[in-house]
Each structure stands twice: as structure tokens, then as C-alpha cells.
Amino acid sequence: GDLDVLLRDLPPGTGDIAISLAQLVPSSELLVVTTPQVAATEVAERAGTIAAQTRQNVVGVVENMAYLSCPHCDERIELFGAGGGVAVAERLTKVLGHDVPLLAQIPMDVRMREGGDAGRPLVLADPDCEASKALRSVAERLGFRSRGLAGRSLNITPARRG
């Protein structure tokens, strides 16, 4: 049937997969995900810049693994540095000529991995933890966007398993 939303989780960077999918679904929206490290922010910025060349719209940036809350004192430990998401959002805003907001900084939480492995997302298992709140804030900010894929043929056929 018709799609309201198609989410694609792509490997980092600007490889053949990202470019081919951008050509297959032009005018799609892109959420750039980075981590705080300088090397990761450079890759994320390139991906956002390429998106403009492939007629995609960058709608925001999410910084993953932004920090770890100390289990003893709740102090933020910035294992991978700080400010990567802010830097990517600011640079993409300048390069692309429109506001590219930082939508969230997702903290590290071992329960997120555990929940993924068990098939029970952290946002359901512990909706009040920091990571769940940050993930929900992304969903809330993007959930009000118009649905651009409704009624649109993507010329994609699911692979048949034998």
C-alpha cells in the first residue's frame, strides 16, 4: 500500500548505497546522525552536504552517544568529546542555507542495547529515562511533518524469499 513514512538507516558517509537511495527517492528528507568525535562530525557534514546535491532536504541532526550519566552521581561523562551535534547542525545550516536544528543529544545507556536485543525498546521499558525522553523529543519534532510519500510509487519490489 501507500507509505506515509519510509525510514532508512544507512551506514555512515556518502557511499554508493546512500547516493543510490537518494536517486531512487528524490526530495526525501534526511536526518543526519553523528557522534561527538571530530572524525564522525566531518563524515556527517559531508553526508548532509551530498544530500543537497541529490535533492534531499536535511531536516535535522541527532547526536548519538552524546554522554554517559555516571551511575553514582549523575554527572555527565563525555566519553567521545562534546559539541559534535551542535557543530554539524551549525555547519549544515550555513552550507545549505536553511535552518538545520539539533533535534537531540542521545545519552549512552546500556539498556538501549539490551532492549534492542530483547525486542523491547527503551522508550517502552523505561519511558522516563534520559535516553527515552531524548528519542521521544525527536519523534515529536518530526511527527508533525507533512507526509510526502503518500500515493507515490517508489518502484521498489520486496525481495522474495524462496
Tab-separated table of C-alpha atoms in Angstrom:
chain	number	residue	atom	x	y	z
A	1	GLY	CA	0.000	0.000	0.000
A	2	ASP	CA	0.876	3.648	0.154
A	3	LEU	CA	3.628	4.700	2.517
A	4	ASP	CA	3.326	7.544	4.967
A	5	VAL	CA	6.944	7.286	6.051
A	6	LEU	CA	9.910	5.244	4.884
A	7	LEU	CA	12.800	5.167	7.349
A	8	ARG	CA	16.208	4.100	6.094
A	9	ASP	CA	19.092	3.506	8.471
A	10	LEU	CA	22.185	3.883	6.335
A	11	PRO	CA	25.845	3.292	7.075
A	12	PRO	CA	27.766	6.474	7.809
A	13	GLY	CA	29.107	8.516	4.975
A	14	THR	CA	28.391	9.144	1.349
A	15	GLY	CA	28.855	5.735	-0.218
A	16	ASP	CA	27.095	4.113	-3.141
A	17	ILE	CA	24.141	2.961	-1.031
A	18	ALA	CA	23.282	6.468	0.181
A	19	ILE	CA	23.654	8.006	-3.269
A	20	SER	CA	21.650	5.245	-4.999
A	21	LEU	CA	18.807	5.535	-2.496
A	22	ALA	CA	18.807	9.321	-2.827
A	23	GLN	CA	18.410	8.942	-6.582
A	24	LEU	CA	15.622	6.392	-6.094
A	25	VAL	CA	13.683	8.629	-3.698
A	26	PRO	CA	14.493	12.259	-4.605
A	27	SER	CA	13.002	15.035	-2.484
A	28	SER	CA	13.142	12.786	0.579
A	29	GLU	CA	14.065	14.124	3.981
A	30	LEU	CA	17.276	13.232	5.737
A	31	LEU	CA	18.017	13.065	9.434
A	32	VAL	CA	21.777	13.292	9.959
A	33	VAL	CA	23.058	11.270	12.917
A	34	THR	CA	26.511	11.866	14.331
A	35	THR	CA	28.532	11.200	17.443
A	36	PRO	CA	30.604	13.857	19.212
A	37	GLN	CA	34.004	12.905	17.726
A	38	VAL	CA	35.517	15.277	15.164
A	39	ALA	CA	36.009	12.484	12.607
A	40	ALA	CA	32.330	11.486	12.889
A	41	THR	CA	31.121	15.069	12.554
A	42	GLU	CA	33.141	15.517	9.367
A	43	VAL	CA	31.525	12.426	7.823
A	44	ALA	CA	28.056	13.567	8.945
A	45	GLU	CA	28.581	17.026	7.474
A	46	ARG	CA	29.663	15.531	4.128
A	47	ALA	CA	26.563	13.321	4.105
A	48	GLY	CA	24.357	16.352	4.719
A	49	THR	CA	26.089	18.342	2.001
A	50	ILE	CA	25.739	15.490	-0.518
A	51	ALA	CA	22.048	15.276	0.373
A	52	ALA	CA	21.510	18.736	-1.060
A	53	GLN	CA	23.195	17.683	-4.301
A	54	THR	CA	20.858	14.671	-4.554
A	55	ARG	CA	17.758	16.836	-3.950
A	56	GLN	CA	17.153	15.696	-0.385
A	57	ASN	CA	16.169	18.000	2.458
A	58	VAL	CA	18.161	17.785	5.682
A	59	VAL	CA	15.586	18.212	8.473
A	60	GLY	CA	17.828	17.936	11.490
A	61	VAL	CA	20.771	16.459	13.320
A	62	VAL	CA	20.823	13.952	16.173
A	63	GLU	CA	23.922	13.437	18.278
A	64	ASN	CA	24.124	9.830	19.442
A	65	MET	CA	26.344	8.679	22.332
A	66	ALA	CA	26.497	12.304	23.462
A	67	TYR	CA	27.398	11.453	27.045
A	68	LEU	CA	27.148	8.835	29.765
A	69	SER	CA	25.495	9.650	33.074
A	70	CYS	CA	27.646	8.495	35.977
A	71	PRO	CA	25.703	5.774	37.798
A	72	HIS	CA	26.919	7.116	41.157
A	73	CYS	CA	26.487	10.883	40.900
A	74	ASP	CA	24.582	11.503	37.605
A	75	GLU	CA	27.416	13.740	36.366
A	76	ARG	CA	27.755	13.737	32.575
A	77	ILE	CA	30.837	11.938	31.302
A	78	GLU	CA	31.645	12.932	27.737
A	79	LEU	CA	33.484	9.812	26.592
A	80	PHE	CA	33.705	10.874	22.949
A	81	GLY	CA	34.033	14.625	23.359
A	82	ALA	CA	31.324	17.262	23.281
A	83	GLY	CA	29.503	19.504	20.864
A	84	GLY	CA	29.634	17.379	17.718
A	85	GLY	CA	25.904	17.578	17.033
A	86	VAL	CA	25.816	21.327	17.572
A	87	ALA	CA	28.778	21.784	15.228
A	88	VAL	CA	27.205	19.680	12.462
A	89	ALA	CA	23.866	21.498	12.760
A	90	GLU	CA	25.573	24.903	12.605
A	91	ARG	CA	27.773	23.995	9.625
A	92	LEU	CA	24.898	22.430	7.669
A	93	THR	CA	22.721	25.477	8.370
A	94	LYS	CA	25.423	27.675	6.787
A	95	VAL	CA	26.169	25.355	3.856
A	96	LEU	CA	22.555	24.525	2.993
A	97	GLY	CA	21.125	27.993	3.592
A	98	HIS	CA	18.245	26.884	5.832
A	99	ASP	CA	17.851	26.034	9.490
A	100	VAL	CA	19.118	22.553	10.313
A	101	PRO	CA	18.322	22.131	14.003
A	102	LEU	CA	19.990	19.872	16.517
A	103	LEU	CA	16.985	17.731	17.454
A	104	ALA	CA	18.502	15.818	20.373
A	105	GLN	CA	21.587	14.621	22.134
A	106	ILE	CA	21.022	10.960	22.960
A	107	PRO	CA	22.954	9.743	26.004
A	108	MET	CA	24.585	6.347	26.172
A	109	ASP	CA	22.501	3.835	28.085
A	110	VAL	CA	23.315	0.121	28.135
A	111	ARG	CA	19.596	-0.591	28.483
A	112	MET	CA	19.055	0.763	24.979
A	113	ARG	CA	21.213	-2.016	23.537
A	114	GLU	CA	19.684	-4.587	25.859
A	115	GLY	CA	16.184	-3.517	24.855
A	116	GLY	CA	17.079	-3.715	21.169
A	117	ASP	CA	18.473	-7.215	21.640
A	118	ALA	CA	15.358	-8.294	23.547
A	119	GLY	CA	12.901	-6.615	21.173
A	120	ARG	CA	11.660	-4.209	23.855
A	121	PRO	CA	12.680	-0.612	23.084
A	122	LEU	CA	13.908	1.502	25.980
A	123	VAL	CA	11.204	4.087	25.282
A	124	LEU	CA	8.682	1.401	26.318
A	125	ALA	CA	10.712	-0.273	29.066
A	126	ASP	CA	11.677	2.978	30.829
A	127	PRO	CA	9.901	5.925	29.206
A	128	ASP	CA	11.159	8.386	31.820
A	129	CYS	CA	14.912	7.816	31.447
A	130	GLU	CA	17.058	10.451	29.725
A	131	ALA	CA	17.604	8.457	26.519
A	132	SER	CA	13.881	7.731	26.137
A	133	LYS	CA	12.982	11.380	26.625
A	134	ALA	CA	15.547	12.446	24.037
A	135	LEU	CA	14.333	9.868	21.495
A	136	ARG	CA	10.711	10.866	22.060
A	137	SER	CA	11.588	14.514	21.533
A	138	VAL	CA	12.966	13.643	18.082
A	139	ALA	CA	9.802	11.724	17.232
A	140	GLU	CA	7.603	14.579	18.441
A	141	ARG	CA	9.502	17.191	16.422
A	142	LEU	CA	9.452	15.091	13.255
A	143	GLY	CA	5.976	13.623	13.734
A	144	PHE	CA	4.265	16.833	12.659
A	145	ARG	CA	5.954	16.984	9.278
A	146	SER	CA	3.846	16.555	6.165
A	147	ARG	CA	3.694	13.087	4.679
A	148	GLY	CA	5.415	13.387	1.330
A	149	LEU	CA	5.312	9.762	0.164
A	150	ALA	CA	1.546	9.131	0.222
A	151	GLY	CA	0.333	7.882	-3.138
A	152	ARG	CA	3.802	7.971	-4.624
A	153	SER	CA	5.209	4.953	-6.434
A	154	LEU	CA	8.755	4.193	-5.348
A	155	ASN	CA	9.330	1.445	-7.932
A	156	ILE	CA	10.587	-0.856	-5.180
A	157	THR	CA	9.743	-4.547	-5.132
A	158	PRO	CA	10.417	-6.531	-1.959
A	159	ALA	CA	12.782	-9.454	-2.438
A	160	ARG	CA	11.021	-12.817	-2.443
A	161	ARG	CA	12.475	-15.475	-0.197
A	162	GLY	CA	12.441	-18.930	-1.645
